[in-house]
Tab-separated table of C-alpha atoms in Angstrom:
chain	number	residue	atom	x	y	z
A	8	UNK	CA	-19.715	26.707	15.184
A	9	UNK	CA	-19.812	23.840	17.912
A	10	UNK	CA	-22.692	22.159	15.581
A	11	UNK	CA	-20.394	22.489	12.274
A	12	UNK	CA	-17.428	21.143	15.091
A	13	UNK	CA	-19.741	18.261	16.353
A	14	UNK	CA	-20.327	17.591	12.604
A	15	UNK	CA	-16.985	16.563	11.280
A	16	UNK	CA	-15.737	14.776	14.413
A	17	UNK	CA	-18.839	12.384	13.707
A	18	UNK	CA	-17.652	12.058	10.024
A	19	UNK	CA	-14.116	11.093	10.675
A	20	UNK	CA	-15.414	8.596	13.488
A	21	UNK	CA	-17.541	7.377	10.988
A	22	UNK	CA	-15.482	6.962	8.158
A	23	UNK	CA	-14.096	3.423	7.222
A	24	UNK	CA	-10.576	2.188	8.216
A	25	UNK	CA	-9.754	0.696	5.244
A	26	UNK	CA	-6.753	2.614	3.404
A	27	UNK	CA	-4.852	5.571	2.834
A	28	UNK	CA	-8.047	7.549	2.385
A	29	UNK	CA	-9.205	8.298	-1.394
A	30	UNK	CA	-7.127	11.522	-1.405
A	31	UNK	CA	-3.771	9.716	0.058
A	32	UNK	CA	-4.272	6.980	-2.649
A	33	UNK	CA	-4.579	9.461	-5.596
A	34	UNK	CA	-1.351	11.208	-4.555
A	35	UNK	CA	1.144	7.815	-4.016
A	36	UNK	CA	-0.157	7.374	-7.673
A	37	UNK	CA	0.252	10.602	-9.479
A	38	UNK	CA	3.729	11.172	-7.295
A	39	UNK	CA	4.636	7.934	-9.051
A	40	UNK	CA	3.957	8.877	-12.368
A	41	UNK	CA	5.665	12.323	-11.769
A	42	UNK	CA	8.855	10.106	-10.438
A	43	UNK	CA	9.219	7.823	-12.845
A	44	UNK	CA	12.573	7.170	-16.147
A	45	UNK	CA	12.093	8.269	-19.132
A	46	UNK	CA	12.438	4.803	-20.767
A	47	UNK	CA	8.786	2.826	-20.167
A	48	UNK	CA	7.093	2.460	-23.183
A	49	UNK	CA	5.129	5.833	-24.675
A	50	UNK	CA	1.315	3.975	-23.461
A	51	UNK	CA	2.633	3.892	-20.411
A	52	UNK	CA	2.865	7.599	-19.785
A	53	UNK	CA	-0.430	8.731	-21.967
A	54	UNK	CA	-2.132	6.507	-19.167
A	55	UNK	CA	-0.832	8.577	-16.034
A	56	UNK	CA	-4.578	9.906	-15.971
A	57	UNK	CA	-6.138	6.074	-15.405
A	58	UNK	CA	-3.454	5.426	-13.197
A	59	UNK	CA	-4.040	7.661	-10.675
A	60	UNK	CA	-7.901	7.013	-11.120
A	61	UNK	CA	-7.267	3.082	-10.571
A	62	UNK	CA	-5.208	4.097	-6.760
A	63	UNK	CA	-8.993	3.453	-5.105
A	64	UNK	CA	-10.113	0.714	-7.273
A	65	UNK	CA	-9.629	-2.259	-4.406
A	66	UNK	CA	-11.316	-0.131	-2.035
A	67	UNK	CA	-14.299	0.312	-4.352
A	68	UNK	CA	-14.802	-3.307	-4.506
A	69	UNK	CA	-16.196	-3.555	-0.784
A	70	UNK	CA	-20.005	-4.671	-0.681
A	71	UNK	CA	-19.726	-7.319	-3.971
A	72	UNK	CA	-20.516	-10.294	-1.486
A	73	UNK	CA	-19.400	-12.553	1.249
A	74	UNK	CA	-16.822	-13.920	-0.741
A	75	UNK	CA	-14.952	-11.087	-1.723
A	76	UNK	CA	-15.941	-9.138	1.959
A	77	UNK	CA	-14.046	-11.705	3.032
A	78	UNK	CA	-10.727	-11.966	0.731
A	79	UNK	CA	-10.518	-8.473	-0.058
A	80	UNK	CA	-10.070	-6.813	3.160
A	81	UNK	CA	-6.762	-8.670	4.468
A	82	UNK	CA	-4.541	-8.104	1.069
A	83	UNK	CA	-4.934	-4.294	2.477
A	84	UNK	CA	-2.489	-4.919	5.894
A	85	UNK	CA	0.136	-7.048	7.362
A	86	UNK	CA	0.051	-6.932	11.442
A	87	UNK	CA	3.660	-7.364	11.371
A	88	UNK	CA	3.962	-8.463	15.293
A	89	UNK	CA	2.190	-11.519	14.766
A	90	UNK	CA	4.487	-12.397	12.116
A	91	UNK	CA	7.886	-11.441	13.683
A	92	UNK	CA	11.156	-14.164	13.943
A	93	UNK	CA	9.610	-15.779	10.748
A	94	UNK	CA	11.254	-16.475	7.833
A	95	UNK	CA	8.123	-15.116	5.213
A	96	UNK	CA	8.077	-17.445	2.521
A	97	UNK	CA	6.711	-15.906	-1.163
A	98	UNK	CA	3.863	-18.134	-1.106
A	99	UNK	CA	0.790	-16.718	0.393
A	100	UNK	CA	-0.233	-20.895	0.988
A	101	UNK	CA	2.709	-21.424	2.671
A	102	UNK	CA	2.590	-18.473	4.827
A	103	UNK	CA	-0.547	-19.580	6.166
A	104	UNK	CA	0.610	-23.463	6.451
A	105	UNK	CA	3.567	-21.580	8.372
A	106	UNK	CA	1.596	-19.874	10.949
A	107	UNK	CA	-0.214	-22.823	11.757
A	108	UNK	CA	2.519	-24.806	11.668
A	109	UNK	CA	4.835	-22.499	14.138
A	110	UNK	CA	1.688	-22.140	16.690
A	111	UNK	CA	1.112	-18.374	15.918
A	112	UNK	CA	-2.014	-18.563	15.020
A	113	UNK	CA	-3.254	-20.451	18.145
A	114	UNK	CA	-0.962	-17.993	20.424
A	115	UNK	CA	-2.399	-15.064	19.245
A	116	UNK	CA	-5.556	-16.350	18.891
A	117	UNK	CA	-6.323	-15.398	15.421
A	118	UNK	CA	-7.565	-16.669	12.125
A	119	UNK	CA	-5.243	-17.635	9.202
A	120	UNK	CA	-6.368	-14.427	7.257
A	121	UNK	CA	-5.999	-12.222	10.421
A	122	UNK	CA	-2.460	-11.298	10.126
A	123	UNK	CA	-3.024	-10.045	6.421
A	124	UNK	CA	-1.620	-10.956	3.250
A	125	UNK	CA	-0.192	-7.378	2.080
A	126	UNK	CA	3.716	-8.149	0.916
A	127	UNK	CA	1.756	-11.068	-0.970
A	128	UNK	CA	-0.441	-9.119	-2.692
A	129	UNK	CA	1.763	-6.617	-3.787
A	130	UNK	CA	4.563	-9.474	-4.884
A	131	UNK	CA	1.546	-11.344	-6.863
A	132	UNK	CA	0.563	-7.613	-8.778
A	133	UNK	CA	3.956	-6.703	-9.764
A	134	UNK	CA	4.614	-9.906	-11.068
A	135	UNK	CA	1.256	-9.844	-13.072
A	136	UNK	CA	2.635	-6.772	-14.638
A	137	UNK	CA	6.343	-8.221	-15.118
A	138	UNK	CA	4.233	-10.884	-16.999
A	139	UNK	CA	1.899	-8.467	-19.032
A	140	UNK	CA	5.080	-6.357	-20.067
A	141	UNK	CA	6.532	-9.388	-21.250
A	142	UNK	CA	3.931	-10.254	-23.542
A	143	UNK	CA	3.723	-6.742	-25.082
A	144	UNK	CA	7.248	-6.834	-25.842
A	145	UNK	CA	6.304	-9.958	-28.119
A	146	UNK	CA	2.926	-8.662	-29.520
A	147	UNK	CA	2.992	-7.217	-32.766
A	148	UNK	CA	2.668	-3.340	-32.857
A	149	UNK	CA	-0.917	-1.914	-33.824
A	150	UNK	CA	-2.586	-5.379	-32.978
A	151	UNK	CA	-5.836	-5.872	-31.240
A	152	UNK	CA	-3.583	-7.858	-29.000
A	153	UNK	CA	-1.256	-5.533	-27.825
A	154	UNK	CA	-4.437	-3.198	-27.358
A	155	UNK	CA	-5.518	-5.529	-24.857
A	156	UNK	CA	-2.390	-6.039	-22.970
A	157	UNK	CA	-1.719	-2.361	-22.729
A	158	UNK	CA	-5.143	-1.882	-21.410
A	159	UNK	CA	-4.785	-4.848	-18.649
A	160	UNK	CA	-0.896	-3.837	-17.945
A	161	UNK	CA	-2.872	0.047	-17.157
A	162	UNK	CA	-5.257	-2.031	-14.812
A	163	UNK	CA	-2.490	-4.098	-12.777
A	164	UNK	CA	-0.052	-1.319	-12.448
A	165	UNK	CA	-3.031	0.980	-11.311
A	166	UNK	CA	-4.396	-1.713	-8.624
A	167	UNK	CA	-1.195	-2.122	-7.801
A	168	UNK	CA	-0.236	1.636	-6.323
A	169	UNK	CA	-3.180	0.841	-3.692
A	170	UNK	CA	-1.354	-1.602	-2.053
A	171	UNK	CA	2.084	-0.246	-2.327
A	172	UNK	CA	0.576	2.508	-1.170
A	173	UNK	CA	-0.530	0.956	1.990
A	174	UNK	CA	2.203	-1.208	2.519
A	175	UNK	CA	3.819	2.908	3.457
A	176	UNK	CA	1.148	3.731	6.209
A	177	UNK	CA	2.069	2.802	9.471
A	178	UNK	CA	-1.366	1.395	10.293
A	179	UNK	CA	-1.558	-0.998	7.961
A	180	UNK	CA	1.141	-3.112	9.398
A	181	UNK	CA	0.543	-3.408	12.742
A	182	UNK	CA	-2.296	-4.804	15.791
A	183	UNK	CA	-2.359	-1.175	16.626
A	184	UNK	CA	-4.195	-0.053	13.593
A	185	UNK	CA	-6.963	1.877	15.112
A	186	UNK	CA	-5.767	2.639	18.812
A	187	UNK	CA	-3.116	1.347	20.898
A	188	UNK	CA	-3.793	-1.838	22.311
A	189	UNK	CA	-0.439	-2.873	23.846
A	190	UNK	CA	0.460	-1.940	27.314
A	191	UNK	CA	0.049	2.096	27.043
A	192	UNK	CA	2.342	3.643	29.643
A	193	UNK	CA	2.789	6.640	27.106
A	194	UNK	CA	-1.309	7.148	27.061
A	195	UNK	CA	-1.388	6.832	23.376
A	196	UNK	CA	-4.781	6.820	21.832
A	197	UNK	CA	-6.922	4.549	21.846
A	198	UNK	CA	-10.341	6.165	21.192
A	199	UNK	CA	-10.751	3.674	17.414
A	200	UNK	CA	-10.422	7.103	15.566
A	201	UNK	CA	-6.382	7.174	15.028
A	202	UNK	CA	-6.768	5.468	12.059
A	203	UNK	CA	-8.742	7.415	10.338
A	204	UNK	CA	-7.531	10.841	12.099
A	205	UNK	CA	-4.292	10.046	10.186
A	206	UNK	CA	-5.090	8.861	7.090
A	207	UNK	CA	-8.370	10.394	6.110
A	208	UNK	CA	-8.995	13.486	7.798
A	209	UNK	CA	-6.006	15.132	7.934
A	210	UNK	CA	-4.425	14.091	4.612
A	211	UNK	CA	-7.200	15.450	2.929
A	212	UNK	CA	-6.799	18.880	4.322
A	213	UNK	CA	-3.231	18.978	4.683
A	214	UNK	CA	-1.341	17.063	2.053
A	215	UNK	CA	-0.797	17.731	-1.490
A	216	UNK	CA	1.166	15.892	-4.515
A	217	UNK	CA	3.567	18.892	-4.437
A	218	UNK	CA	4.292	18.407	-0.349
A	219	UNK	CA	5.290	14.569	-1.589
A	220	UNK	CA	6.740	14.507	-4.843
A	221	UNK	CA	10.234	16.565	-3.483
A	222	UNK	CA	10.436	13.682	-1.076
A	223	UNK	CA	11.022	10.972	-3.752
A	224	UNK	CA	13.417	8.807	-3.485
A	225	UNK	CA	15.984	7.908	-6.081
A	226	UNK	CA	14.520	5.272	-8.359
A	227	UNK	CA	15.661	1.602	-7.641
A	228	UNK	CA	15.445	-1.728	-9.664
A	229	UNK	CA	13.666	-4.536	-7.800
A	230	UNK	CA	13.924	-7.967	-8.340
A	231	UNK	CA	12.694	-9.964	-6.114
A	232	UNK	CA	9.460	-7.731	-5.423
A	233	UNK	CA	8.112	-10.116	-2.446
A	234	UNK	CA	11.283	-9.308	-0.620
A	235	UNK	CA	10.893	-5.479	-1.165
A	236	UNK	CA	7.567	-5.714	0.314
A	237	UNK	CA	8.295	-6.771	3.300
A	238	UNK	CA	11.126	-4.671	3.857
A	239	UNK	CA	8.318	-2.053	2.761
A	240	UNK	CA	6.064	-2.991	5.766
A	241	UNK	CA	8.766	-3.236	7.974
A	242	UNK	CA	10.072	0.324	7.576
A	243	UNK	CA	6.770	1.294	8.181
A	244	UNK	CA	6.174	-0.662	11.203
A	245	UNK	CA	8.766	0.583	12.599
A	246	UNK	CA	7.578	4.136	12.457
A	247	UNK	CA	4.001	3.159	14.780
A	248	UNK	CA	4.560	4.779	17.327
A	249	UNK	CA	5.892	7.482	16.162
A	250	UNK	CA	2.821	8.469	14.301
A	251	UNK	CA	1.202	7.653	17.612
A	252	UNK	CA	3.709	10.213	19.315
A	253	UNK	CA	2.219	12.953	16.523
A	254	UNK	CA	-1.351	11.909	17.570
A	255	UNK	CA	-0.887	12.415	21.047
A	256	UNK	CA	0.647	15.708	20.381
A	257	UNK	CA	-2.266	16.928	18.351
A	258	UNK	CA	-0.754	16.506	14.786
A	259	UNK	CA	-3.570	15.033	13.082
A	260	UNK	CA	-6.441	16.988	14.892
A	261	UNK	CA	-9.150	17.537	12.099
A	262	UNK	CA	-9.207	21.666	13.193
A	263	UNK	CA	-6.910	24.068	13.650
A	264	UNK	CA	-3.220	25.286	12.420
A	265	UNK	CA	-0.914	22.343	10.769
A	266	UNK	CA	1.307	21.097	12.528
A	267	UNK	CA	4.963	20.870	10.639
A	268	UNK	CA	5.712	17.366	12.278
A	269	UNK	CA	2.547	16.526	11.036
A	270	UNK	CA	2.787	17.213	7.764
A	271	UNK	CA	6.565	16.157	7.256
A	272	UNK	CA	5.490	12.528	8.570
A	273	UNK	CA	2.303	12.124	6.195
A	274	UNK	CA	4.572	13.538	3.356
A	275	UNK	CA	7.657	11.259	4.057
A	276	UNK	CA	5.137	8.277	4.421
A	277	UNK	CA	3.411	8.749	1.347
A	278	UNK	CA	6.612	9.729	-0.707
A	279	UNK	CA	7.681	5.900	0.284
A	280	UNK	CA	4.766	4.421	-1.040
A	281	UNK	CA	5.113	6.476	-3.939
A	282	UNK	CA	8.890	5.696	-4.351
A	283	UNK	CA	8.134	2.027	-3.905
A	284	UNK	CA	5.454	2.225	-6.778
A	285	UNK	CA	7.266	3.710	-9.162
A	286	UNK	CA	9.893	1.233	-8.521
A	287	UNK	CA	7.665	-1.836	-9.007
A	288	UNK	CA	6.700	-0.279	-12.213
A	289	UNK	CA	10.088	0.492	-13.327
A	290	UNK	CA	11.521	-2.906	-12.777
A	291	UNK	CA	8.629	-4.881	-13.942
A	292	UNK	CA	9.424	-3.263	-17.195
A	293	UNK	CA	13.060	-3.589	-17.253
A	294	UNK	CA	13.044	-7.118	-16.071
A	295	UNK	CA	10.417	-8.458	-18.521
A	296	UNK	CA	13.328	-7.969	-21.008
A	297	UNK	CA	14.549	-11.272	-19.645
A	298	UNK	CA	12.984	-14.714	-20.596
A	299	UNK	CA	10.873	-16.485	-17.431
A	300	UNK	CA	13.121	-18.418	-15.223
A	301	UNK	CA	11.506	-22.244	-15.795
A	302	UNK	CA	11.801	-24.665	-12.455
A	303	UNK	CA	13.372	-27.714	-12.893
A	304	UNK	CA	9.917	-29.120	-13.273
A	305	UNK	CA	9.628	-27.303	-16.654
C-alpha cells in the first residue's frame, strides 16, 4: 500500500502544468455541446464527437520545436497581477508595446511573453470562427467549399474550448500558478504540486460531465469576445485563493473521501469555462449574420 501511495504522489508531481488536465478539457467541451441553442447549423451538432476530441489539441502540440515551445505555452495563461490598472487593448502587439511602455515589464522583471497572452488568444479564435461562419453562410450548399469550411470551422471552435477552458481555472491567471509565492501568512502551499493537485489529479477522479453540465449558465450573446475574456480571467482570478483555501484544507488530496467543497469548486469552475464556450460558439454564429465592419481605411 505505501509503495502503490509513494507511486501516484510521484505521478502527480511529475505531471506537466500546462492545462486543465486532458480529462478537465474533454468535459468544458462536451458540457458545451450539451449546453448549447438549438439554432447552429445541423454540421455543427453531428461534430460534437471532434469537438470534444479537439479540447487537448494545443496541448498536444508541445515538443514541435523551439519556435512553437516558445509561442505556444503563454496563449495558455494570463498572470493577471502583472497586468492590473491597465487598460488591455485587443491587440496582442499593443499589449506588449504597453507593458513596455508603462514599465511593467522592467518592475516585475519579466519578459514580454511572461505575463501570457490568454484573453488574446481566445479573442483571435472566436473571431476566426465568426469569420469561417461567415463564409459558409455564402458558400453554396453541397460544395467542396463549404466541405472545407465546415471542416476548419470544427477545428477553430474545437481549439478554441482549450483556451476558454483555461481562461476558467484559477491557475492560469495568476503568478501563483504552482504554489503561493506572495507573502504567505495563511501557509498556503507552496510545494510546486498545487497546480497539478487541482487540475489533474483530482479532476480526473472526482469530476464528471454530469457534476458540470447542471451548473451551466444561461446562454449569452457576445460581441466583443476580447472583452469577455478578460472579464473571463478576471472572475477566475479572483477565486485564487480560494482554491488555495480548498488545498490547504485537503480538498484536492489525490487519496481518500471527496471532499464536497472540493468538488462544488472544480464543478463551478469548469461549468464557466464551459458556459463561456458555448457562448463564443453561439455568438460567432449569430453574429456572422452581419456583414464585417470595414475601418475607415477600407
Amino acid at each position: 500500500m505505501k509503495r502503490l501511495l509513494l507511486a501516484i504522489l510521484v505521478l502527480i508531481a511529475a505531471a506537466p502544468a500546462f492545462a486543465w488536465g486532458e480529462k478537465g478539457h474533454y468535459i468544458v467541451n462536451e458540457a458545451a455541446t450539451l449546453g448549447l441553442p438549438t439554432d447552429m447549423p445541423p454540421f455543427f451538432y453531428k461534430a460534437f464527437p471532434d469537438l470534444v476530441w479537439l479540447a487537448y489539441d494545443p496541448d498536444r502540440q508541445r515538443g514541435g520545436g523551439a519556435s512553437l515551445d516558445a509561442a505556444n505555452p503563454p496563449n495558455h495563461f494570463l498572470d493577471y497581477e502583472f497586468t492590473a490598472g491597465l487598460t488591455l487593448p485587443a491587440d496582442r502587439y499593443k499589449f506588449i508595446e504597453l507593458m513596455t511602455r508603462s514599465g511593467r515589464l522592467e518592475q516585475k522583471a519579466i519578459t514580454n511573453s511572461e505575463a501570457g497572452f490568454l484573453p488574446w488568444q481566445i479573442a483571435e479564435e472566436a473571431q476566426r470562427l465568426l469569420v469561417e461562419f461567415r463564409l459558409w453562410r455564402a458558400s453554396v450548399p453541397g460544395s467542396s467549399d463549404r466541405a472545407i469550411i465546415e471542416r476548419d470551422i470544427i477545428h477553430i471552435a474545437g481549439v478554441l474550448g482549450h483556451f476558454a477552458g483555461d481562461s476558467s481555472n484559477p491557475h492560469h491567471t495568476t503568478i501563483d500558478f504552482n504554489g503561493w509565492i506572495e507573502p504567505n501568512p495563511n501557509g498556503y502551499a507552496n510545494d510546486c504540486g498545487t497546480h497539478s493537485r487541482f487540475e489533474t489529479a483530482f479532476i480526473s477522479r472526482a469530476v464528471t460531465t454530469a457534476n458540470v453540465t447542471p451548473k451551466l449558465a444561461a446562454p449569452k450573446l457576445r460581441t466583443d469576445f476580447f472583452a469577455a475574456a478578460v472579464e473571463q480571467v478576471q472572475a477566475s482570478n479572483h477565486l485564487v485563493e480560494r482554491l488555495y483555501q480548498i488545498d490547504k484544507d485537503g480538498g484536492f488530496n489525490p487519496i481518500g473521501p471527496i471532499k464536497p467543497v472540493a468538488l462544488e469548486f472544480a464543478s463551478d469552475r469548469l461549468a464557466a469555462g464551459a458556459s463561456f464556450l458555448r457562448d463564443l460558439w453561439w455568438s460567432a454564429w449569430v453574429n456572422s449574420a452581419q456583414p464585417p465592419k470595414r475601418s475607415s481605411g477600407d
